[in-house]
Short mmCIF file of N, CA, C and O in Angstrom, two decimals:
data_model
loop_
_atom_site.label_atom_id
_atom_site.label_comp_id
_atom_site.label_asym_id
_atom_site.label_seq_id
_atom_site.Cartn_x
_atom_site.Cartn_y
_atom_site.Cartn_z
N VAL A 13 17.84 61.55 -20.61
CA VAL A 13 17.47 62.19 -21.86
C VAL A 13 17.86 61.28 -23.02
O VAL A 13 18.97 60.79 -23.08
N GLN A 14 16.93 61.08 -23.90
CA GLN A 14 17.20 60.28 -25.11
C GLN A 14 17.28 61.19 -26.32
O GLN A 14 16.46 62.10 -26.49
N VAL A 15 18.25 60.91 -27.15
CA VAL A 15 18.41 61.65 -28.40
C VAL A 15 18.33 60.65 -29.55
O VAL A 15 19.08 59.66 -29.55
N VAL A 16 17.46 60.88 -30.49
CA VAL A 16 17.24 59.94 -31.59
C VAL A 16 17.31 60.67 -32.93
O VAL A 16 16.59 61.64 -33.13
N GLU A 17 18.18 60.16 -33.79
CA GLU A 17 18.29 60.72 -35.14
C GLU A 17 17.48 59.89 -36.12
O GLU A 17 17.27 58.70 -35.91
N SER A 18 17.09 60.54 -37.20
CA SER A 18 16.43 59.83 -38.30
C SER A 18 16.68 60.60 -39.60
O SER A 18 17.08 61.76 -39.56
N GLY A 19 16.43 59.91 -40.72
CA GLY A 19 16.50 60.59 -42.00
C GLY A 19 17.71 60.26 -42.84
O GLY A 19 17.84 60.76 -43.96
N GLY A 20 18.62 59.44 -42.34
CA GLY A 20 19.78 59.08 -43.14
C GLY A 20 19.40 58.19 -44.30
O GLY A 20 18.26 57.73 -44.41
N GLY A 21 20.35 57.95 -45.19
CA GLY A 21 20.08 57.09 -46.32
C GLY A 21 21.13 57.23 -47.40
O GLY A 21 22.20 57.79 -47.18
N LEU A 22 20.79 56.71 -48.57
CA LEU A 22 21.69 56.73 -49.73
C LEU A 22 21.20 57.79 -50.70
O LEU A 22 20.01 57.84 -51.03
N VAL A 23 22.11 58.61 -51.17
CA VAL A 23 21.75 59.68 -52.11
C VAL A 23 22.88 59.87 -53.10
O VAL A 23 24.06 59.60 -52.79
N GLN A 24 22.55 60.31 -54.29
CA GLN A 24 23.57 60.55 -55.32
C GLN A 24 24.24 61.91 -55.06
O GLN A 24 23.65 62.80 -54.45
N PRO A 25 25.45 62.07 -55.56
CA PRO A 25 26.11 63.38 -55.46
C PRO A 25 25.23 64.48 -56.04
O PRO A 25 24.61 64.30 -57.09
N GLY A 26 25.18 65.61 -55.33
CA GLY A 26 24.31 66.71 -55.75
C GLY A 26 22.91 66.64 -55.18
O GLY A 26 22.14 67.60 -55.30
N GLY A 27 22.58 65.52 -54.56
CA GLY A 27 21.25 65.35 -54.01
C GLY A 27 21.09 65.96 -52.63
O GLY A 27 22.01 66.62 -52.12
N SER A 28 19.93 65.73 -52.03
CA SER A 28 19.60 66.31 -50.73
C SER A 28 19.07 65.26 -49.78
O SER A 28 18.46 64.26 -50.20
N LEU A 29 19.27 65.52 -48.50
CA LEU A 29 18.70 64.72 -47.43
C LEU A 29 18.38 65.64 -46.27
O LEU A 29 19.04 66.67 -46.10
N ARG A 30 17.40 65.25 -45.48
CA ARG A 30 17.06 66.02 -44.28
C ARG A 30 17.11 65.10 -43.07
O ARG A 30 16.38 64.11 -43.02
N LEU A 31 17.97 65.42 -42.15
CA LEU A 31 18.08 64.66 -40.91
C LEU A 31 17.24 65.33 -39.83
O LEU A 31 17.16 66.55 -39.77
N SER A 32 16.68 64.51 -38.98
CA SER A 32 15.91 65.01 -37.84
C SER A 32 16.50 64.46 -36.55
O SER A 32 17.05 63.36 -36.52
N CYS A 33 16.36 65.23 -35.49
CA CYS A 33 16.85 64.82 -34.19
C CYS A 33 15.80 65.20 -33.15
O CYS A 33 15.38 66.36 -33.08
N ALA A 34 15.41 64.23 -32.34
CA ALA A 34 14.42 64.48 -31.30
C ALA A 34 15.02 64.15 -29.94
O ALA A 34 15.61 63.08 -29.76
N ALA A 35 14.87 65.06 -29.00
CA ALA A 35 15.34 64.86 -27.64
C ALA A 35 14.14 64.72 -26.72
O ALA A 35 13.19 65.48 -26.83
N SER A 36 14.19 63.74 -25.83
CA SER A 36 13.06 63.53 -24.93
C SER A 36 13.56 63.05 -23.57
O SER A 36 14.69 62.57 -23.45
N GLY A 37 12.72 63.19 -22.57
CA GLY A 37 13.04 62.67 -21.26
C GLY A 37 13.60 63.69 -20.30
O GLY A 37 13.89 63.37 -19.13
N GLY A 38 13.76 64.92 -20.71
CA GLY A 38 14.28 65.92 -19.81
C GLY A 38 13.81 67.31 -20.19
O GLY A 38 13.94 67.69 -21.35
N ALA A 39 13.26 68.00 -19.26
CA ALA A 39 12.77 69.35 -19.55
C ALA A 39 13.91 70.27 -19.91
O ALA A 39 14.96 70.25 -19.28
N SER A 40 13.73 71.02 -20.96
CA SER A 40 14.73 72.00 -21.39
C SER A 40 16.12 71.39 -21.54
O SER A 40 17.11 71.97 -21.10
N SER A 41 16.17 70.23 -22.15
CA SER A 41 17.47 69.57 -22.34
C SER A 41 18.13 69.98 -23.64
O SER A 41 19.15 69.42 -24.02
N THR A 42 17.54 70.95 -24.33
CA THR A 42 18.03 71.28 -25.67
C THR A 42 18.37 72.75 -25.78
O THR A 42 17.94 73.42 -26.70
N GLY A 43 19.17 73.27 -24.87
CA GLY A 43 19.61 74.64 -24.97
C GLY A 43 20.43 74.85 -26.21
O GLY A 43 20.34 75.87 -26.88
N THR A 44 21.25 73.87 -26.53
CA THR A 44 22.02 73.87 -27.76
C THR A 44 21.96 72.46 -28.33
O THR A 44 22.08 71.48 -27.60
N MET A 45 21.74 72.36 -29.63
CA MET A 45 21.75 71.07 -30.31
C MET A 45 22.73 71.13 -31.46
O MET A 45 22.84 72.16 -32.13
N GLY A 46 23.42 70.03 -31.66
CA GLY A 46 24.44 70.02 -32.69
C GLY A 46 24.47 68.74 -33.49
O GLY A 46 23.91 67.71 -33.07
N TRP A 47 25.11 68.81 -34.64
CA TRP A 47 25.33 67.65 -35.49
C TRP A 47 26.83 67.47 -35.68
O TRP A 47 27.56 68.44 -35.95
N PHE A 48 27.27 66.24 -35.53
CA PHE A 48 28.64 65.84 -35.78
C PHE A 48 28.61 64.66 -36.74
O PHE A 48 27.58 64.01 -36.90
N ARG A 49 29.73 64.37 -37.35
CA ARG A 49 29.80 63.20 -38.23
C ARG A 49 31.13 62.51 -38.07
O ARG A 49 32.14 63.11 -37.69
N GLN A 50 31.12 61.22 -38.41
CA GLN A 50 32.34 60.43 -38.26
C GLN A 50 32.44 59.40 -39.37
O GLN A 50 31.47 58.67 -39.65
N VAL A 51 33.60 59.36 -39.96
CA VAL A 51 33.94 58.34 -40.93
C VAL A 51 34.75 57.28 -40.21
O VAL A 51 35.59 57.59 -39.37
N LEU A 52 34.51 56.03 -40.54
CA LEU A 52 35.21 54.92 -39.88
C LEU A 52 36.71 55.14 -39.92
O LEU A 52 37.29 55.37 -40.98
N GLY A 53 37.32 55.09 -38.74
CA GLY A 53 38.77 55.24 -38.67
C GLY A 53 39.24 56.67 -38.51
O GLY A 53 40.45 56.90 -38.39
N LYS A 54 38.30 57.60 -38.52
CA LYS A 54 38.67 59.01 -38.37
C LYS A 54 37.98 59.61 -37.15
O LYS A 54 37.03 59.06 -36.62
N LYS A 55 38.47 60.76 -36.73
CA LYS A 55 37.87 61.45 -35.59
C LYS A 55 36.51 62.03 -35.96
O LYS A 55 36.26 62.40 -37.10
N ARG A 56 35.65 62.09 -34.96
CA ARG A 56 34.36 62.71 -35.18
C ARG A 56 34.56 64.21 -35.37
O ARG A 56 35.35 64.82 -34.65
N GLU A 57 33.82 64.79 -36.33
CA GLU A 57 34.00 66.21 -36.61
C GLU A 57 32.68 66.96 -36.52
O GLU A 57 31.60 66.41 -36.76
N PHE A 58 32.79 68.22 -36.20
CA PHE A 58 31.63 69.10 -36.06
C PHE A 58 31.05 69.42 -37.43
O PHE A 58 31.78 69.63 -38.39
N VAL A 59 29.72 69.48 -37.48
CA VAL A 59 29.03 69.84 -38.73
C VAL A 59 28.27 71.15 -38.56
O VAL A 59 28.48 72.12 -39.29
N ALA A 60 27.35 71.18 -37.59
CA ALA A 60 26.53 72.38 -37.39
C ALA A 60 25.90 72.33 -36.01
O ALA A 60 25.76 71.25 -35.42
N ALA A 61 25.53 73.48 -35.48
CA ALA A 61 24.87 73.55 -34.19
C ALA A 61 23.94 74.75 -34.16
O ALA A 61 24.10 75.69 -34.95
N ILE A 62 22.99 74.71 -33.22
CA ILE A 62 22.03 75.81 -33.13
C ILE A 62 21.63 76.01 -31.68
O ILE A 62 21.49 75.06 -30.92
N ARG A 63 21.46 77.27 -31.31
CA ARG A 63 21.05 77.61 -29.96
C ARG A 63 19.53 77.71 -29.91
O ARG A 63 18.92 78.37 -30.73
N ARG A 64 18.94 77.05 -28.95
CA ARG A 64 17.47 76.96 -28.87
C ARG A 64 16.84 78.32 -28.63
O ARG A 64 15.80 78.65 -29.19
N SER A 65 17.47 79.15 -27.80
CA SER A 65 16.83 80.39 -27.37
C SER A 65 16.60 81.36 -28.52
O SER A 65 15.53 81.96 -28.65
N ASP A 66 17.63 81.52 -29.37
CA ASP A 66 17.52 82.52 -30.42
C ASP A 66 17.76 81.96 -31.82
O ASP A 66 17.74 82.71 -32.79
N GLY A 67 17.99 80.66 -31.90
CA GLY A 67 18.17 80.05 -33.21
C GLY A 67 19.48 80.38 -33.87
O GLY A 67 19.65 80.16 -35.08
N HIS A 68 20.44 80.88 -33.11
CA HIS A 68 21.73 81.27 -33.70
C HIS A 68 22.49 80.01 -34.11
O HIS A 68 22.72 79.14 -33.29
N PRO A 69 22.90 79.93 -35.39
CA PRO A 69 23.58 78.73 -35.85
C PRO A 69 25.10 78.90 -35.93
O PRO A 69 25.62 80.02 -35.90
N ARG A 70 25.74 77.78 -36.05
CA ARG A 70 27.17 77.76 -36.38
C ARG A 70 27.40 76.58 -37.32
O ARG A 70 26.81 75.52 -37.13
N TYR A 71 28.26 76.77 -38.32
CA TYR A 71 28.54 75.73 -39.30
C TYR A 71 30.03 75.49 -39.45
O TYR A 71 30.84 76.41 -39.30
N ALA A 72 30.37 74.25 -39.77
CA ALA A 72 31.73 73.95 -40.18
C ALA A 72 31.93 74.56 -41.56
O ALA A 72 30.98 74.65 -42.36
N GLU A 73 33.16 74.95 -41.85
CA GLU A 73 33.44 75.59 -43.14
C GLU A 73 33.10 74.67 -44.30
O GLU A 73 32.66 75.13 -45.36
N SER A 74 33.28 73.38 -44.10
CA SER A 74 33.08 72.42 -45.19
C SER A 74 31.62 72.29 -45.63
O SER A 74 31.34 71.76 -46.71
N VAL A 75 30.68 72.76 -44.79
CA VAL A 75 29.26 72.61 -45.13
C VAL A 75 28.54 73.94 -45.31
O VAL A 75 27.36 73.97 -45.67
N LYS A 76 29.24 75.04 -45.07
CA LYS A 76 28.60 76.35 -45.21
C LYS A 76 28.06 76.55 -46.61
O LYS A 76 28.73 76.26 -47.59
N GLY A 77 26.84 77.07 -46.68
CA GLY A 77 26.21 77.30 -47.98
C GLY A 77 25.51 76.08 -48.54
O GLY A 77 24.75 76.20 -49.51
N ARG A 78 25.73 74.91 -47.97
CA ARG A 78 25.08 73.68 -48.44
C ARG A 78 24.13 73.09 -47.41
O ARG A 78 23.09 72.54 -47.76
N PHE A 79 24.50 73.18 -46.14
CA PHE A 79 23.69 72.61 -45.06
C PHE A 79 23.01 73.75 -44.30
O PHE A 79 23.58 74.84 -44.13
N THR A 80 21.82 73.46 -43.80
CA THR A 80 21.09 74.42 -42.98
C THR A 80 20.54 73.71 -41.75
O THR A 80 19.85 72.69 -41.88
N ILE A 81 20.85 74.24 -40.58
CA ILE A 81 20.34 73.68 -39.35
C ILE A 81 19.17 74.54 -38.86
O ILE A 81 19.19 75.76 -38.99
N SER A 82 18.16 73.89 -38.31
CA SER A 82 17.01 74.60 -37.76
C SER A 82 16.52 73.84 -36.54
O SER A 82 16.98 72.73 -36.26
N ARG A 83 15.59 74.47 -35.79
CA ARG A 83 15.09 73.78 -34.60
C ARG A 83 13.65 74.14 -34.34
O ARG A 83 13.15 75.16 -34.81
N ASP A 84 12.99 73.24 -33.60
CA ASP A 84 11.63 73.49 -33.14
C ASP A 84 11.73 73.60 -31.62
O ASP A 84 12.01 72.60 -30.94
N ARG A 85 11.54 74.80 -31.10
CA ARG A 85 11.72 75.02 -29.68
C ARG A 85 10.74 74.22 -28.85
O ARG A 85 11.08 73.73 -27.78
N VAL A 86 9.54 74.09 -29.30
CA VAL A 86 8.51 73.42 -28.53
C VAL A 86 8.74 71.91 -28.52
O VAL A 86 8.67 71.26 -27.47
N LYS A 87 9.04 71.36 -29.67
CA LYS A 87 9.19 69.90 -29.79
C LYS A 87 10.56 69.42 -29.35
O LYS A 87 10.78 68.21 -29.26
N GLN A 88 11.50 70.33 -29.08
CA GLN A 88 12.87 69.93 -28.74
C GLN A 88 13.46 69.07 -29.85
O GLN A 88 13.99 67.98 -29.59
N GLU A 89 13.33 69.56 -31.04
CA GLU A 89 13.86 68.86 -32.20
C GLU A 89 14.79 69.78 -32.99
O GLU A 89 14.63 71.00 -32.97
N ALA A 90 15.73 69.15 -33.67
CA ALA A 90 16.60 69.89 -34.57
C ALA A 90 16.64 69.17 -35.90
O ALA A 90 16.44 67.95 -35.97
N TYR A 91 16.92 69.92 -36.94
CA TYR A 91 16.90 69.37 -38.29
C TYR A 91 18.15 69.83 -39.02
O TYR A 91 18.65 70.93 -38.78
N LEU A 92 18.62 68.99 -39.92
CA LEU A 92 19.77 69.34 -40.75
C LEU A 92 19.39 69.09 -42.20
O LEU A 92 19.29 67.94 -42.62
N GLN A 93 19.16 70.17 -42.92
CA GLN A 93 18.88 70.07 -44.35
C GLN A 93 20.21 70.08 -45.10
O GLN A 93 20.97 71.04 -45.00
N MET A 94 20.47 69.01 -45.82
CA MET A 94 21.74 68.86 -46.51
C MET A 94 21.49 68.87 -48.01
O MET A 94 20.83 67.98 -48.54
N ASN A 95 22.01 69.90 -48.68
CA ASN A 95 21.87 70.04 -50.12
C ASN A 95 23.23 69.93 -50.79
O ASN A 95 24.27 70.04 -50.13
N SER A 96 23.21 69.72 -52.08
CA SER A 96 24.45 69.64 -52.87
C SER A 96 25.44 68.68 -52.22
O SER A 96 26.62 69.01 -52.05
N LEU A 97 24.96 67.52 -51.87
CA LEU A 97 25.80 66.56 -51.15
C LEU A 97 26.95 66.09 -52.01
O LEU A 97 26.83 65.90 -53.23
N LYS A 98 28.08 65.87 -51.34
CA LYS A 98 29.30 65.41 -52.00
C LYS A 98 29.68 64.03 -51.46
O LYS A 98 29.23 63.63 -50.39
N LEU A 99 30.54 63.38 -52.21
CA LEU A 99 31.01 62.06 -51.78
C LEU A 99 31.61 62.13 -50.38
O LEU A 99 31.42 61.21 -49.56
N GLU A 100 32.32 63.21 -50.11
CA GLU A 100 33.00 63.34 -48.82
C GLU A 100 32.06 63.64 -47.66
O GLU A 100 32.49 63.73 -46.51
N ASP A 101 30.78 63.81 -47.93
CA ASP A 101 29.81 63.98 -46.85
C ASP A 101 29.37 62.62 -46.28
O ASP A 101 28.64 62.57 -45.28
N THR A 102 29.79 61.55 -46.91
CA THR A 102 29.45 60.23 -46.42
C THR A 102 30.02 60.01 -45.03
O THR A 102 31.21 60.18 -44.81
N ALA A 103 29.16 59.64 -44.09
CA ALA A 103 29.58 59.46 -42.69
C ALA A 103 28.38 59.02 -41.87
O ALA A 103 27.25 59.04 -42.35
N VAL A 104 28.66 58.65 -40.63
CA VAL A 104 27.59 58.48 -39.65
C VAL A 104 27.39 59.84 -39.00
O VAL A 104 28.34 60.45 -38.50
N TYR A 105 26.17 60.30 -39.00
CA TYR A 105 25.84 61.61 -38.45
C TYR A 105 25.22 61.44 -37.07
O TYR A 105 24.25 60.68 -36.90
N TYR A 106 25.77 62.16 -36.11
CA TYR A 106 25.31 62.08 -34.73
C TYR A 106 24.69 63.41 -34.32
O TYR A 106 25.23 64.48 -34.60
N CYS A 107 23.59 63.31 -33.60
CA CYS A 107 22.98 64.49 -32.99
C CYS A 107 23.39 64.54 -31.52
O CYS A 107 23.49 63.51 -30.85
N ALA A 108 23.62 65.75 -31.04
CA ALA A 108 23.99 65.95 -29.64
C ALA A 108 23.19 67.09 -29.06
O ALA A 108 22.79 68.02 -29.77
N ALA A 109 22.97 67.04 -27.73
CA ALA A 109 22.17 68.07 -27.09
C ALA A 109 22.72 68.39 -25.70
O ALA A 109 23.38 67.56 -25.08
N THR A 110 22.44 69.58 -25.26
CA THR A 110 22.79 70.00 -23.91
C THR A 110 21.76 71.02 -23.45
O THR A 110 21.18 71.72 -24.28
N SER A 111 21.58 71.14 -22.17
CA SER A 111 20.63 72.13 -21.64
C SER A 111 21.22 73.53 -21.69
O SER A 111 20.50 74.52 -21.53
N ARG A 112 22.48 73.65 -21.89
CA ARG A 112 23.15 74.96 -21.83
C ARG A 112 23.06 75.71 -23.15
O ARG A 112 23.14 75.12 -24.22
N ASN A 113 22.93 77.02 -23.03
CA ASN A 113 22.95 77.90 -24.21
C ASN A 113 24.38 78.38 -24.41
O ASN A 113 24.79 79.40 -23.85
N TRP A 114 25.13 77.64 -25.20
CA TRP A 114 26.54 77.95 -25.36
C TRP A 114 26.74 79.14 -26.29
O TRP A 114 25.94 79.41 -27.19
N ILE A 115 27.88 79.81 -26.08
CA ILE A 115 28.27 80.84 -27.03
C ILE A 115 28.64 80.17 -28.34
O ILE A 115 29.01 78.99 -28.37
N VAL A 116 28.54 80.92 -29.39
CA VAL A 116 28.77 80.36 -30.72
C VAL A 116 30.14 79.72 -30.82
O VAL A 116 30.32 78.66 -31.41
N GLY A 117 31.13 80.34 -30.22
CA GLY A 117 32.49 79.84 -30.33
C GLY A 117 32.72 78.48 -29.70
O GLY A 117 33.70 77.81 -30.02
N TYR A 118 31.83 78.06 -28.82
CA TYR A 118 32.00 76.78 -28.12
C TYR A 118 31.11 75.69 -28.69
O TYR A 118 31.27 74.53 -28.36
N MET A 119 30.19 76.04 -29.57
CA MET A 119 29.21 75.08 -30.07
C MET A 119 29.84 73.93 -30.83
O MET A 119 29.27 72.86 -30.95
N GLY A 120 31.03 74.14 -31.37
CA GLY A 120 31.64 73.12 -32.19
C GLY A 120 32.44 72.08 -31.42
O GLY A 120 33.02 71.17 -32.03
N ASN A 121 32.48 72.19 -30.11
CA ASN A 121 33.23 71.25 -29.29
C ASN A 121 32.37 70.10 -28.80
O ASN A 121 31.29 70.31 -28.28
N GLU A 122 32.88 68.90 -28.94
CA GLU A 122 32.14 67.73 -28.46
C GLU A 122 31.87 67.82 -26.96
O GLU A 122 30.82 67.38 -26.49
N GLN A 123 32.80 68.41 -26.24
CA GLN A 123 32.67 68.51 -24.78
C GLN A 123 31.52 69.41 -24.35
O GLN A 123 31.13 69.40 -23.19
N ALA A 124 30.98 70.17 -25.27
CA ALA A 124 29.87 71.07 -24.95
C ALA A 124 28.56 70.33 -24.76
O ALA A 124 27.60 70.89 -24.25
N TYR A 125 28.50 69.07 -25.18
CA TYR A 125 27.24 68.33 -25.23
C TYR A 125 27.20 67.19 -24.22
O TYR A 125 28.20 66.51 -23.99
N ASP A 126 26.03 67.01 -23.63
CA ASP A 126 25.85 66.00 -22.59
C ASP A 126 25.15 64.73 -23.10
O ASP A 126 25.31 63.66 -22.52
N TYR A 127 24.36 64.87 -24.15
CA TYR A 127 23.54 63.75 -24.62
C TYR A 127 23.80 63.53 -26.10
O TYR A 127 23.84 64.48 -26.89
N TRP A 128 23.92 62.26 -26.47
CA TRP A 128 24.24 61.89 -27.84
C TRP A 128 23.30 60.81 -28.35
O TRP A 128 22.87 59.93 -27.59
N GLY A 129 23.00 60.89 -29.63
CA GLY A 129 22.23 59.84 -30.27
C GLY A 129 23.12 58.70 -30.76
O GLY A 129 24.34 58.77 -30.62
N GLN A 130 22.50 57.69 -31.34
CA GLN A 130 23.23 56.51 -31.81
C GLN A 130 23.81 56.71 -33.20
O GLN A 130 24.67 55.93 -33.63
N GLY A 131 23.34 57.71 -33.89
CA GLY A 131 23.87 58.00 -35.21
C GLY A 131 22.98 57.47 -36.33
O GLY A 131 22.27 56.48 -36.16
N THR A 132 23.07 58.12 -37.47
CA THR A 132 22.36 57.68 -38.67
C THR A 132 23.32 57.77 -39.86
O THR A 132 24.05 58.75 -40.00
N GLN A 133 23.31 56.74 -40.68
CA GLN A 133 24.26 56.67 -41.79
C GLN A 133 23.77 57.52 -42.97
O GLN A 133 22.62 57.40 -43.39
N VAL A 134 24.68 58.32 -43.49
CA VAL A 134 24.45 59.06 -44.72
C VAL A 134 25.50 58.61 -45.72
O VAL A 134 26.70 58.70 -45.46
N THR A 135 25.06 58.10 -46.85
CA THR A 135 25.96 57.63 -47.88
C THR A 135 25.68 58.38 -49.17
O THR A 135 24.55 58.36 -49.68
N VAL A 136 26.71 59.04 -49.68
CA VAL A 136 26.61 59.75 -50.95
C VAL A 136 27.41 58.97 -51.96
O VAL A 136 28.63 58.82 -51.84
N SER A 137 26.72 58.44 -52.94
CA SER A 137 27.38 57.56 -53.91
C SER A 137 26.62 57.58 -55.22
O SER A 137 25.39 57.67 -55.25
N SER A 138 27.39 57.45 -56.31
CA SER A 138 26.75 57.37 -57.62
C SER A 138 26.55 55.92 -58.04
O SER A 138 26.00 55.64 -59.09
#
């Protein structure tokens, strides 16, 4: 299964970006899809996740109200709409996928995911 992110870039504080994630190569490999981010020298952290079956999302507290995760069940794609971006949102954003439909409480764990993308850089700077 291949996971590919796109949509990163440079944006000013307060601006918006939309990340996309496409999974291919495995039937029903996207029971749950998630976004994580990592700043150089720091641990990777959870951002948002969504369950394919019912679209139930989960968000990190730091992005609630600003980011929205969605998915296309047919295309096996997930999207992260990021609004009101802050300097501290700067990071490499990784998409992850698994065939399992995890409970909401487990979606934020890296161990819940089997497939990872290479990451896309998001830079928020004035």
